[in-house]
PDB file of N, CA and C in Angstrom:
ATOM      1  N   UNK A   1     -29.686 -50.025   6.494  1.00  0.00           N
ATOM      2  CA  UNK A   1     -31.115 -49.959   6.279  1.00  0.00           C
ATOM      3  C   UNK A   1     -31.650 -51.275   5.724  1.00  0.00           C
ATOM      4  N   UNK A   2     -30.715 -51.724   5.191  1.00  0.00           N
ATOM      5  CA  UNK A   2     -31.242 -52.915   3.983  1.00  0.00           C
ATOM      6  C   UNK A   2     -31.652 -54.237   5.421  1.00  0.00           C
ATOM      7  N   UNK A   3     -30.503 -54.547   6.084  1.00  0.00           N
ATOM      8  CA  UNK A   3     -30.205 -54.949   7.179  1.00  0.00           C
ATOM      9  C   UNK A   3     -31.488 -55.073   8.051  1.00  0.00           C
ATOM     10  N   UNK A   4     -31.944 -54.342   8.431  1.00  0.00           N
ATOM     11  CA  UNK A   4     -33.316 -53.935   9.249  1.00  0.00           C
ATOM     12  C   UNK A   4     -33.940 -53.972   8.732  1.00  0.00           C
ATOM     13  N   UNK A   5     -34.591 -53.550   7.263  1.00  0.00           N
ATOM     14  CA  UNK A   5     -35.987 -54.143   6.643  1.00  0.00           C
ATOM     15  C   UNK A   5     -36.186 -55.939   6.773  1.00  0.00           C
ATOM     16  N   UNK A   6     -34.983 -56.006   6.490  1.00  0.00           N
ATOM     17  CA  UNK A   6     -34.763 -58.135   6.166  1.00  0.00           C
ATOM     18  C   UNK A   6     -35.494 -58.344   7.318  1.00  0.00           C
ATOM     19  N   UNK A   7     -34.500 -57.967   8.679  1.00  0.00           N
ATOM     20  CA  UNK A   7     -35.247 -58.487   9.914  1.00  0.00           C
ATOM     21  C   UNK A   7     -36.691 -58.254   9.678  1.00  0.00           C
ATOM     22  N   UNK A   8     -37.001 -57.134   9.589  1.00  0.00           N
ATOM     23  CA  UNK A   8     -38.231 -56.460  10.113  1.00  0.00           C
ATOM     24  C   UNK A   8     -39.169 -57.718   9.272  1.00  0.00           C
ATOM     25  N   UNK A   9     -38.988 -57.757   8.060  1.00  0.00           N
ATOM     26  CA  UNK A   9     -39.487 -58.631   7.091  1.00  0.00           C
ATOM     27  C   UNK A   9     -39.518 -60.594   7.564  1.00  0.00           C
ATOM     28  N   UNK A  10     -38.506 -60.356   8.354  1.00  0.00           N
ATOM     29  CA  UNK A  10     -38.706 -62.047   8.783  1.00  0.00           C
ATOM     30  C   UNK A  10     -39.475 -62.151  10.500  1.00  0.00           C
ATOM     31  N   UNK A  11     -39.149 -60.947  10.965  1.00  0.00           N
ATOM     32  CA  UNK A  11     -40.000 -60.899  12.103  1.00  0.00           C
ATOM     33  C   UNK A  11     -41.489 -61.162  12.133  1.00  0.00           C
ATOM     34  N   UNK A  12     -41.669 -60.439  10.986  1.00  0.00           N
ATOM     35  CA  UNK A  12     -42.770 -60.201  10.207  1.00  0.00           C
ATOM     36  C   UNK A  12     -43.877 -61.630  10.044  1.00  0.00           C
ATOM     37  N   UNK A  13     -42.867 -62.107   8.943  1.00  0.00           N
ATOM     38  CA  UNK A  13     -43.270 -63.670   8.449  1.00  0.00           C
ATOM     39  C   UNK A  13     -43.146 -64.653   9.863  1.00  0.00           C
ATOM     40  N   UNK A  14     -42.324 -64.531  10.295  1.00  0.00           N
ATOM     41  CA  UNK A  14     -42.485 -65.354  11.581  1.00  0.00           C
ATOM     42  C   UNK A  14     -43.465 -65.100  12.613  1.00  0.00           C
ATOM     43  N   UNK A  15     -44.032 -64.144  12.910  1.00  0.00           N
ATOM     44  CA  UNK A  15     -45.150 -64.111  13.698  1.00  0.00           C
ATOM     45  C   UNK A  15     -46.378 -64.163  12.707  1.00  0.00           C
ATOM     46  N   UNK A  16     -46.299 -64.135  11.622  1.00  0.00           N
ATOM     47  CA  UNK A  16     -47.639 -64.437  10.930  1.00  0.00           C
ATOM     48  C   UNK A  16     -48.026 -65.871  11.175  1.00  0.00           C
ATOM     49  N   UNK A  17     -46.668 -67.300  11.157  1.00  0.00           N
ATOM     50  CA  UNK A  17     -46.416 -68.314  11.292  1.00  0.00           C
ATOM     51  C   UNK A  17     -47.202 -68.461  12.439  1.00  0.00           C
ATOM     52  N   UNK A  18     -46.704 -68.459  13.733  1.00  0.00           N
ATOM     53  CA  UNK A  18     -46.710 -68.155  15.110  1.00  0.00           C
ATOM     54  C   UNK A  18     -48.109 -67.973  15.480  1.00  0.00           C
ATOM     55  N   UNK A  19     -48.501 -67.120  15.013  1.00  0.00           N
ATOM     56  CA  UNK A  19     -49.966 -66.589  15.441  1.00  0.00           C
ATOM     57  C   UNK A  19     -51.470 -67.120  14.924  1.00  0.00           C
ATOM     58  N   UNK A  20     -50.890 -68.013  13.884  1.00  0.00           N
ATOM     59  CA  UNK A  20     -52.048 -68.753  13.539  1.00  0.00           C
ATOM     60  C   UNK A  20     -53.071 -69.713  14.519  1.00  0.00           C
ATOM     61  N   UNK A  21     -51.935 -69.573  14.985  1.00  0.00           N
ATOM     62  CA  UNK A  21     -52.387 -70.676  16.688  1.00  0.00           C
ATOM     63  C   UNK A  21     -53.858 -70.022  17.352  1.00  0.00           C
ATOM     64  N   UNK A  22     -53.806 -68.628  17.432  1.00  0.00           N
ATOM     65  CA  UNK A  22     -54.783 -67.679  17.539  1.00  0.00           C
ATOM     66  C   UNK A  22     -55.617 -67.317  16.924  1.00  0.00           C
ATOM     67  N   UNK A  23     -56.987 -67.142  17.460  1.00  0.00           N
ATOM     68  CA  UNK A  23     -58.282 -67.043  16.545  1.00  0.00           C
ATOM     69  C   UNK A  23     -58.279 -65.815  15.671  1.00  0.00           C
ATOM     70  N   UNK A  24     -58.401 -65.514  14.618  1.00  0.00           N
ATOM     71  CA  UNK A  24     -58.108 -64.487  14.022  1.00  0.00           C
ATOM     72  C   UNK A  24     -59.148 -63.402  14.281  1.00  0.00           C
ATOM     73  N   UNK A  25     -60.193 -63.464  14.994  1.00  0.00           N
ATOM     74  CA  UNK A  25     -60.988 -62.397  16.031  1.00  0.00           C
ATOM     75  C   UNK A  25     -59.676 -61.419  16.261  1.00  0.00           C
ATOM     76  N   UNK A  26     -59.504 -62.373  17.552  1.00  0.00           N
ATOM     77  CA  UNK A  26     -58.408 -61.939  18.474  1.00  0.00           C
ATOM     78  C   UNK A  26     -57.120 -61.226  17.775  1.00  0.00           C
ATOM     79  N   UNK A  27     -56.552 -61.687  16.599  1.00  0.00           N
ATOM     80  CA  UNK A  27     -55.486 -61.483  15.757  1.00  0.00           C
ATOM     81  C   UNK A  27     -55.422 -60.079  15.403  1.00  0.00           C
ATOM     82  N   UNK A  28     -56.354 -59.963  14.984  1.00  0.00           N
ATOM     83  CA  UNK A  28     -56.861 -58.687  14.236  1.00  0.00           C
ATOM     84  C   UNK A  28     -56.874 -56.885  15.261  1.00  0.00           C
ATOM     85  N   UNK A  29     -56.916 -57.661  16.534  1.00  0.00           N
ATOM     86  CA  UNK A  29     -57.443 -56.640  17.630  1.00  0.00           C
ATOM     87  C   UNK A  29     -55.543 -56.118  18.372  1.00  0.00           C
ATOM     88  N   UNK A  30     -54.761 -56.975  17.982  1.00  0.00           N
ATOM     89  CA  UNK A  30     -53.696 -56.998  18.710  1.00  0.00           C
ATOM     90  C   UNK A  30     -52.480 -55.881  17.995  1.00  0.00           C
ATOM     91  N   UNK A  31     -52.266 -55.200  18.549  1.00  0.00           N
ATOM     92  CA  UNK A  31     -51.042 -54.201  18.129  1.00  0.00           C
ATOM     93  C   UNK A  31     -49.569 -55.173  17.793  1.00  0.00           C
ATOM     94  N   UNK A  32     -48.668 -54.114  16.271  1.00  0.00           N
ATOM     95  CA  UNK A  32     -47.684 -54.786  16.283  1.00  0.00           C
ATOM     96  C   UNK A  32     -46.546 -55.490  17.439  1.00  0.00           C
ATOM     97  N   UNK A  33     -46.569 -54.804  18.123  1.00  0.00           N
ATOM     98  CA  UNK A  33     -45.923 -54.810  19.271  1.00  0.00           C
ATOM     99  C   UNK A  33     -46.501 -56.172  20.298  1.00  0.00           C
ATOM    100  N   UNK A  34     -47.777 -56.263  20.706  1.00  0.00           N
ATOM    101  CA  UNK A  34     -48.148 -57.057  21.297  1.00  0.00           C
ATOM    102  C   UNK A  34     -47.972 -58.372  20.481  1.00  0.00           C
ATOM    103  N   UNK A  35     -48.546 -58.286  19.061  1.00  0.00           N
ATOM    104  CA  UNK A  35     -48.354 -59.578  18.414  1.00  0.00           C
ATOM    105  C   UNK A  35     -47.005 -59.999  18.347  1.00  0.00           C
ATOM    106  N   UNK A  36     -45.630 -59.619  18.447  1.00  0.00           N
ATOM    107  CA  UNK A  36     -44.245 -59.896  18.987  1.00  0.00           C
ATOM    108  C   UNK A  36     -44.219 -60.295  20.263  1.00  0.00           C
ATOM    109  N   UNK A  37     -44.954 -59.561  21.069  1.00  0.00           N
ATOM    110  CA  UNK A  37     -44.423 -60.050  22.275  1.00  0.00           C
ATOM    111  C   UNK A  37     -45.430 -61.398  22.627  1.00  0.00           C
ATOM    112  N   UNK A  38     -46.599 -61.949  21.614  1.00  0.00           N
ATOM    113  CA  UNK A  38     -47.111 -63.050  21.805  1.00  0.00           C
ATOM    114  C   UNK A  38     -45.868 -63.991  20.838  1.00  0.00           C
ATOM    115  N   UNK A  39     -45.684 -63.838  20.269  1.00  0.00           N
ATOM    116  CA  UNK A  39     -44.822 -64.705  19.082  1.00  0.00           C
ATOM    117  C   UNK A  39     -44.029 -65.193  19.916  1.00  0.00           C
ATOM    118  N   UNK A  40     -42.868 -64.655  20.725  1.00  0.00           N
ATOM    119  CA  UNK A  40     -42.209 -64.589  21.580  1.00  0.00           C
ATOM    120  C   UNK A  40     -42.328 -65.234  22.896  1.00  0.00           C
ATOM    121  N   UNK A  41     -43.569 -65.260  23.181  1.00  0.00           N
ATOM    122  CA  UNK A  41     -44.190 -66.733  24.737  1.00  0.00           C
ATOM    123  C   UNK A  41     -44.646 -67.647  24.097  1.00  0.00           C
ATOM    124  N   UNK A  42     -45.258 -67.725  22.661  1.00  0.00           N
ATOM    125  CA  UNK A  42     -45.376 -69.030  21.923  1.00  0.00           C
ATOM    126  C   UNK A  42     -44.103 -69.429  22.127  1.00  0.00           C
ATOM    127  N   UNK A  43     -43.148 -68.986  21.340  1.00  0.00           N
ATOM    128  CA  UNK A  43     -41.894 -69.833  21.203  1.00  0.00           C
ATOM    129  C   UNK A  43     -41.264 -70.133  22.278  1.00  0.00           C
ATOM    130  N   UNK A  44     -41.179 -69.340  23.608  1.00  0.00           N
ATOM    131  CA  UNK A  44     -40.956 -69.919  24.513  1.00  0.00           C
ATOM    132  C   UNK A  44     -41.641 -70.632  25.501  1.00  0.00           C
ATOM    133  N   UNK A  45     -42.558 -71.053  24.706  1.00  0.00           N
ATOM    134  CA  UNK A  45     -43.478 -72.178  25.495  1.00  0.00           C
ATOM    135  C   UNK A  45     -43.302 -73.674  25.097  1.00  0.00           C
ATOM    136  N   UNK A  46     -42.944 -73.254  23.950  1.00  0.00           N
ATOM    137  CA  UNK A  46     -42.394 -74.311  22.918  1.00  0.00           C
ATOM    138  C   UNK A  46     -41.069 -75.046  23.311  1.00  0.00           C
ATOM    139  N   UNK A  47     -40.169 -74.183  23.378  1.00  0.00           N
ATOM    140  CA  UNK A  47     -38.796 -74.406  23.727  1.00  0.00           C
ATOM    141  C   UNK A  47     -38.897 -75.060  25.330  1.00  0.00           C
ATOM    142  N   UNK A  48     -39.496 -74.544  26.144  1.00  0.00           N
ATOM    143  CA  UNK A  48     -39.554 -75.005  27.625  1.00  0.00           C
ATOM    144  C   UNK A  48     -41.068 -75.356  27.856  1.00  0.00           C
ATOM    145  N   UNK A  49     -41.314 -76.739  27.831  1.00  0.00           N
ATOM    146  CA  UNK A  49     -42.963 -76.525  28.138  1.00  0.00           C
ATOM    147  C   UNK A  49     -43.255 -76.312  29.466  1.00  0.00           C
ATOM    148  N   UNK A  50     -42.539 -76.486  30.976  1.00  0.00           N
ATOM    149  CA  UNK A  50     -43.318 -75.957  31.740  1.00  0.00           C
ATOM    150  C   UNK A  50     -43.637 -74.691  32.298  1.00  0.00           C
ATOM    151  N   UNK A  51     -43.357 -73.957  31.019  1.00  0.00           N
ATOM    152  CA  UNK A  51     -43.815 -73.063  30.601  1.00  0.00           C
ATOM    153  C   UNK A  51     -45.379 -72.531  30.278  1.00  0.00           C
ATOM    154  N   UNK A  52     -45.740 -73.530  29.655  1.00  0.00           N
ATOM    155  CA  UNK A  52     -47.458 -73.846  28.949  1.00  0.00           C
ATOM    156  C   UNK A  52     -48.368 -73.403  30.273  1.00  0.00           C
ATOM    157  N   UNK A  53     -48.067 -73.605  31.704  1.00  0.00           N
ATOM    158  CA  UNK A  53     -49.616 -73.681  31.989  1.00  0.00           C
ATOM    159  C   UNK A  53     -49.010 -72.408  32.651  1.00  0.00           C
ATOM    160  N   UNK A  54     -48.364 -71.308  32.429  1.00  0.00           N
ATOM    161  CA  UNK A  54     -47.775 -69.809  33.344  1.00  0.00           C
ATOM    162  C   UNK A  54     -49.063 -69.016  32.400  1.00  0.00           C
ATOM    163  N   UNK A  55     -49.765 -68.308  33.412  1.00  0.00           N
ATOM    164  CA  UNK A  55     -50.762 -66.921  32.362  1.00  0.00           C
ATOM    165  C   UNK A  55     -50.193 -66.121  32.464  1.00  0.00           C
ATOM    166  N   UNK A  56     -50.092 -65.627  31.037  1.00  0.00           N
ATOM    167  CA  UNK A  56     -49.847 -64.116  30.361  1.00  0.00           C
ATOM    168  C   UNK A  56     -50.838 -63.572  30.059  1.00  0.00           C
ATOM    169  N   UNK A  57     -50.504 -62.135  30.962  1.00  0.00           N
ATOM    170  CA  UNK A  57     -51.684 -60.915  30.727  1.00  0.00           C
ATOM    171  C   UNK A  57     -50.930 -59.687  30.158  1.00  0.00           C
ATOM    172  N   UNK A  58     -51.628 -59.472  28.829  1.00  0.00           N
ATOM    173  CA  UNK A  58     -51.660 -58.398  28.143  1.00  0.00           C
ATOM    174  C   UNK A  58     -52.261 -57.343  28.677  1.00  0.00           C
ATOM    175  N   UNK A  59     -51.886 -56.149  28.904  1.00  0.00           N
ATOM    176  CA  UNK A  59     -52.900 -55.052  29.083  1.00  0.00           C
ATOM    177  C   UNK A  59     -52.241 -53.637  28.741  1.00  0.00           C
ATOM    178  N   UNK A  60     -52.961 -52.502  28.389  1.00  0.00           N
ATOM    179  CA  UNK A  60     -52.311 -50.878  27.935  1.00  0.00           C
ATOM    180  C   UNK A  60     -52.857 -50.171  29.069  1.00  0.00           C
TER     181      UNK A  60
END
């Protein structure tokens, strides 16, 4: 249990990091889940830039 809060807790802090990039309008409107799976094409946009100009569409 202890194990999985830590993560959960640095997942956490790391997309708070991550997401600043984003207008906090927008921030605010986004489910936990989605805000991971943005954290997650930041960083891999980062890591590989020709990556940068691919659109990602969110939708439920």
């Amino acid at each position: 249990m202890r194990a999985f809060v830590a993560d959960s807790t640095l997942v956490q802090t790391e997309c708070r990091e991550r997401l600043k990039q984003i207008p906090a309008s927008t921030r605010r409107r986004l489910s936990s889940y989605a805000k991971v799976l943005i954290t997650a094409m930041l960083e891999l946009s980062e890591r590989h830039p020709q990556l940068q100009e691919t659109p990602v569409v969110l939708a439920t």
